[in-house]
């Protein structure tokens, strides 16, 4: 073989497996670079939970007051108006709101944050393995939900106890 045939020959072809692995690695790096940091997701989850607590907390106070022994109310509306008349907005209807916010800050942020972290990790593993990003089984999603819910419940239980006690004391 002459020198001219060596110079003009094309470079050896890489196997399709190597090309697919490189493409998957590039896709995983791109996904990881554009993903929102876990701390941001946890703060957003906590803030959205706090907004929901602000709206729903009066109903929670009314429920706890109606379940407390020794209080007699005709119905939910009667309970709400009586609580407001006797203790006002801050110390009555919104009694214990600080504990509700703490609960959402702890429980909500951990539950949503841990789940989204696990979900993103599963997506990255799928991308690295060359599978579709969202090819996550129901059983795996269920496991992720149970783990994140258990962690959130464990972390949020003390604030839940404080919330119920503060609501009952109003």
Tab-separated table of C-alpha atoms in Angstrom:
chain	number	residue	atom	x	y	z
A	1	UNK	CA	0.000	0.000	0.000
A	2	UNK	CA	1.347	3.312	-0.999
A	3	UNK	CA	1.564	6.411	1.125
A	4	UNK	CA	-1.198	8.180	-0.790
A	5	UNK	CA	-3.760	5.500	0.110
A	6	UNK	CA	-2.995	5.891	3.830
A	7	UNK	CA	-3.405	9.647	3.730
A	8	UNK	CA	-6.709	9.578	1.844
A	9	UNK	CA	-8.304	6.777	3.818
A	10	UNK	CA	-11.126	7.786	6.157
A	11	UNK	CA	-10.742	7.550	9.929
A	12	UNK	CA	-12.067	4.402	11.579
A	13	UNK	CA	-15.804	4.524	12.393
A	14	UNK	CA	-16.784	4.596	16.056
A	15	UNK	CA	-19.291	2.017	17.134
A	16	UNK	CA	-22.927	3.081	17.455
A	17	UNK	CA	-22.857	2.143	21.159
A	18	UNK	CA	-20.102	4.666	21.865
A	19	UNK	CA	-21.932	7.348	19.877
A	20	UNK	CA	-25.181	6.656	21.762
A	21	UNK	CA	-23.370	6.723	25.116
A	22	UNK	CA	-21.752	10.058	24.249
A	23	UNK	CA	-25.104	11.501	23.171
A	24	UNK	CA	-26.725	10.260	26.382
A	25	UNK	CA	-23.925	11.782	28.480
A	26	UNK	CA	-24.291	15.125	26.678
A	27	UNK	CA	-28.065	15.056	27.204
A	28	UNK	CA	-27.622	14.209	30.918
A	29	UNK	CA	-25.154	17.076	31.344
A	30	UNK	CA	-27.533	19.479	29.584
A	31	UNK	CA	-30.471	18.377	31.774
A	32	UNK	CA	-28.389	18.648	34.919
A	33	UNK	CA	-27.151	22.119	33.957
A	34	UNK	CA	-30.685	23.442	33.348
A	35	UNK	CA	-32.280	21.827	36.406
A	36	UNK	CA	-33.439	24.058	39.237
A	37	UNK	CA	-31.332	23.549	42.383
A	38	UNK	CA	-32.926	21.510	45.168
A	39	UNK	CA	-32.868	24.449	47.588
A	40	UNK	CA	-34.957	26.551	45.165
A	41	UNK	CA	-37.503	23.757	44.740
A	42	UNK	CA	-37.783	23.344	48.502
A	43	UNK	CA	-38.290	27.089	49.055
A	44	UNK	CA	-40.934	27.248	46.318
A	45	UNK	CA	-42.747	24.248	47.819
A	46	UNK	CA	-42.664	25.829	51.273
A	47	UNK	CA	-43.944	29.181	50.005
A	48	UNK	CA	-46.794	27.599	48.070
A	49	UNK	CA	-47.706	25.574	51.154
A	50	UNK	CA	-47.708	28.742	53.247
A	51	UNK	CA	-50.097	30.441	50.817
A	52	UNK	CA	-52.396	27.419	51.026
A	53	UNK	CA	-52.146	27.469	54.840
A	54	UNK	CA	-53.144	31.137	54.884
A	55	UNK	CA	-56.305	30.332	52.949
A	56	UNK	CA	-57.206	27.057	54.686
A	57	UNK	CA	-56.106	27.779	58.267
A	58	UNK	CA	-59.400	29.344	59.420
A	59	UNK	CA	-61.208	26.119	58.480
A	60	UNK	CA	-58.626	24.123	60.416
A	61	UNK	CA	-59.149	26.302	63.514
A	62	UNK	CA	-62.924	25.903	63.223
A	63	UNK	CA	-62.547	22.125	62.844
A	64	UNK	CA	-60.313	21.828	65.898
A	65	UNK	CA	-62.618	24.073	67.955
A	66	UNK	CA	-65.655	22.008	66.954
A	67	UNK	CA	-63.860	18.800	67.952
A	68	UNK	CA	-62.704	20.174	71.295
A	69	UNK	CA	-64.713	18.872	74.221
A	70	UNK	CA	-66.849	21.455	75.986
A	71	UNK	CA	-67.536	23.651	72.955
A	72	UNK	CA	-71.023	23.666	71.510
A	73	UNK	CA	-71.640	25.082	68.085
A	74	UNK	CA	-74.713	24.607	65.895
A	75	UNK	CA	-72.728	24.326	62.666
A	76	UNK	CA	-69.532	25.419	60.961
A	77	UNK	CA	-70.761	28.943	60.252
A	78	UNK	CA	-71.828	29.364	63.890
A	79	UNK	CA	-68.407	28.148	65.042
A	80	UNK	CA	-66.587	30.582	62.764
A	81	UNK	CA	-68.648	33.605	63.750
A	82	UNK	CA	-68.440	32.729	67.464
A	83	UNK	CA	-64.662	32.313	67.333
A	84	UNK	CA	-64.309	35.606	65.481
A	85	UNK	CA	-66.635	37.442	67.890
A	86	UNK	CA	-64.896	36.092	71.003
A	87	UNK	CA	-61.222	36.265	69.977
A	88	UNK	CA	-61.002	38.262	66.767
A	89	UNK	CA	-59.065	37.553	63.612
A	90	UNK	CA	-55.484	37.264	64.905
A	91	UNK	CA	-56.128	35.391	68.150
A	92	UNK	CA	-59.220	33.533	66.990
A	93	UNK	CA	-59.573	32.561	63.345
A	94	UNK	CA	-55.838	32.755	62.699
A	95	UNK	CA	-54.681	31.362	66.056
A	96	UNK	CA	-51.677	29.122	65.490
A	97	UNK	CA	-50.900	30.400	62.001
A	98	UNK	CA	-47.198	30.555	62.887
A	99	UNK	CA	-47.221	26.808	63.583
A	100	UNK	CA	-49.083	26.242	60.304
A	101	UNK	CA	-46.371	28.169	58.472
A	102	UNK	CA	-43.664	26.187	60.242
A	103	UNK	CA	-45.415	22.951	59.312
A	104	UNK	CA	-45.581	23.960	55.654
A	105	UNK	CA	-41.982	25.165	55.708
A	106	UNK	CA	-40.805	21.814	57.064
A	107	UNK	CA	-43.288	19.248	55.761
A	108	UNK	CA	-44.057	20.841	52.412
A	109	UNK	CA	-40.513	21.691	51.495
A	110	UNK	CA	-39.118	18.285	52.439
A	111	UNK	CA	-41.944	16.332	50.800
A	112	UNK	CA	-41.829	18.162	47.479
A	113	UNK	CA	-38.079	18.791	47.535
A	114	UNK	CA	-37.092	15.194	48.264
A	115	UNK	CA	-39.547	13.835	45.684
A	116	UNK	CA	-38.337	16.178	42.944
A	117	UNK	CA	-34.721	15.351	43.783
A	118	UNK	CA	-35.420	11.620	43.490
A	119	UNK	CA	-37.442	12.114	40.304
A	120	UNK	CA	-34.694	14.168	38.666
A	121	UNK	CA	-32.111	11.573	39.691
A	122	UNK	CA	-34.219	8.834	38.061
A	123	UNK	CA	-34.501	10.942	34.893
A	124	UNK	CA	-30.726	11.447	34.770
A	125	UNK	CA	-30.148	7.711	35.250
A	126	UNK	CA	-32.536	6.995	32.374
A	127	UNK	CA	-30.761	9.517	30.157
A	128	UNK	CA	-27.347	8.066	30.984
A	129	UNK	CA	-28.632	4.574	30.218
A	130	UNK	CA	-29.926	5.743	26.833
A	131	UNK	CA	-33.603	5.371	27.760
A	132	UNK	CA	-36.311	7.988	27.539
A	133	UNK	CA	-35.997	10.532	30.354
A	134	UNK	CA	-39.536	9.966	31.595
A	135	UNK	CA	-39.469	6.173	31.402
A	136	UNK	CA	-40.021	5.798	35.161
A	137	UNK	CA	-42.281	3.005	36.347
A	138	UNK	CA	-45.306	3.572	38.548
A	139	UNK	CA	-43.745	1.400	41.246
A	140	UNK	CA	-40.629	3.588	41.257
A	141	UNK	CA	-42.723	6.775	41.449
A	142	UNK	CA	-44.739	5.226	44.281
A	143	UNK	CA	-41.534	4.396	46.144
A	144	UNK	CA	-40.262	7.944	45.681
A	145	UNK	CA	-43.558	9.354	46.956
A	146	UNK	CA	-43.566	7.096	50.021
A	147	UNK	CA	-39.975	7.978	50.899
A	148	UNK	CA	-40.484	11.723	50.481
A	149	UNK	CA	-43.802	11.644	52.364
A	150	UNK	CA	-42.267	9.687	55.237
A	151	UNK	CA	-39.351	12.106	55.534
A	152	UNK	CA	-41.681	15.102	55.354
A	153	UNK	CA	-44.005	13.627	57.986
A	154	UNK	CA	-41.126	12.840	60.314
A	155	UNK	CA	-39.759	16.369	60.019
A	156	UNK	CA	-43.168	18.099	60.177
A	157	UNK	CA	-44.848	16.207	63.049
A	158	UNK	CA	-43.667	18.486	65.907
A	159	UNK	CA	-45.072	21.556	64.165
A	160	UNK	CA	-48.344	19.703	63.514
A	161	UNK	CA	-48.679	19.041	67.243
A	162	UNK	CA	-47.991	22.708	68.004
A	163	UNK	CA	-50.579	23.744	65.408
A	164	UNK	CA	-53.343	21.599	66.907
A	165	UNK	CA	-52.573	22.768	70.435
A	166	UNK	CA	-52.488	26.431	69.434
A	167	UNK	CA	-55.727	26.069	67.482
A	168	UNK	CA	-57.445	24.381	70.428
A	169	UNK	CA	-56.263	27.079	72.851
A	170	UNK	CA	-57.794	29.940	70.867
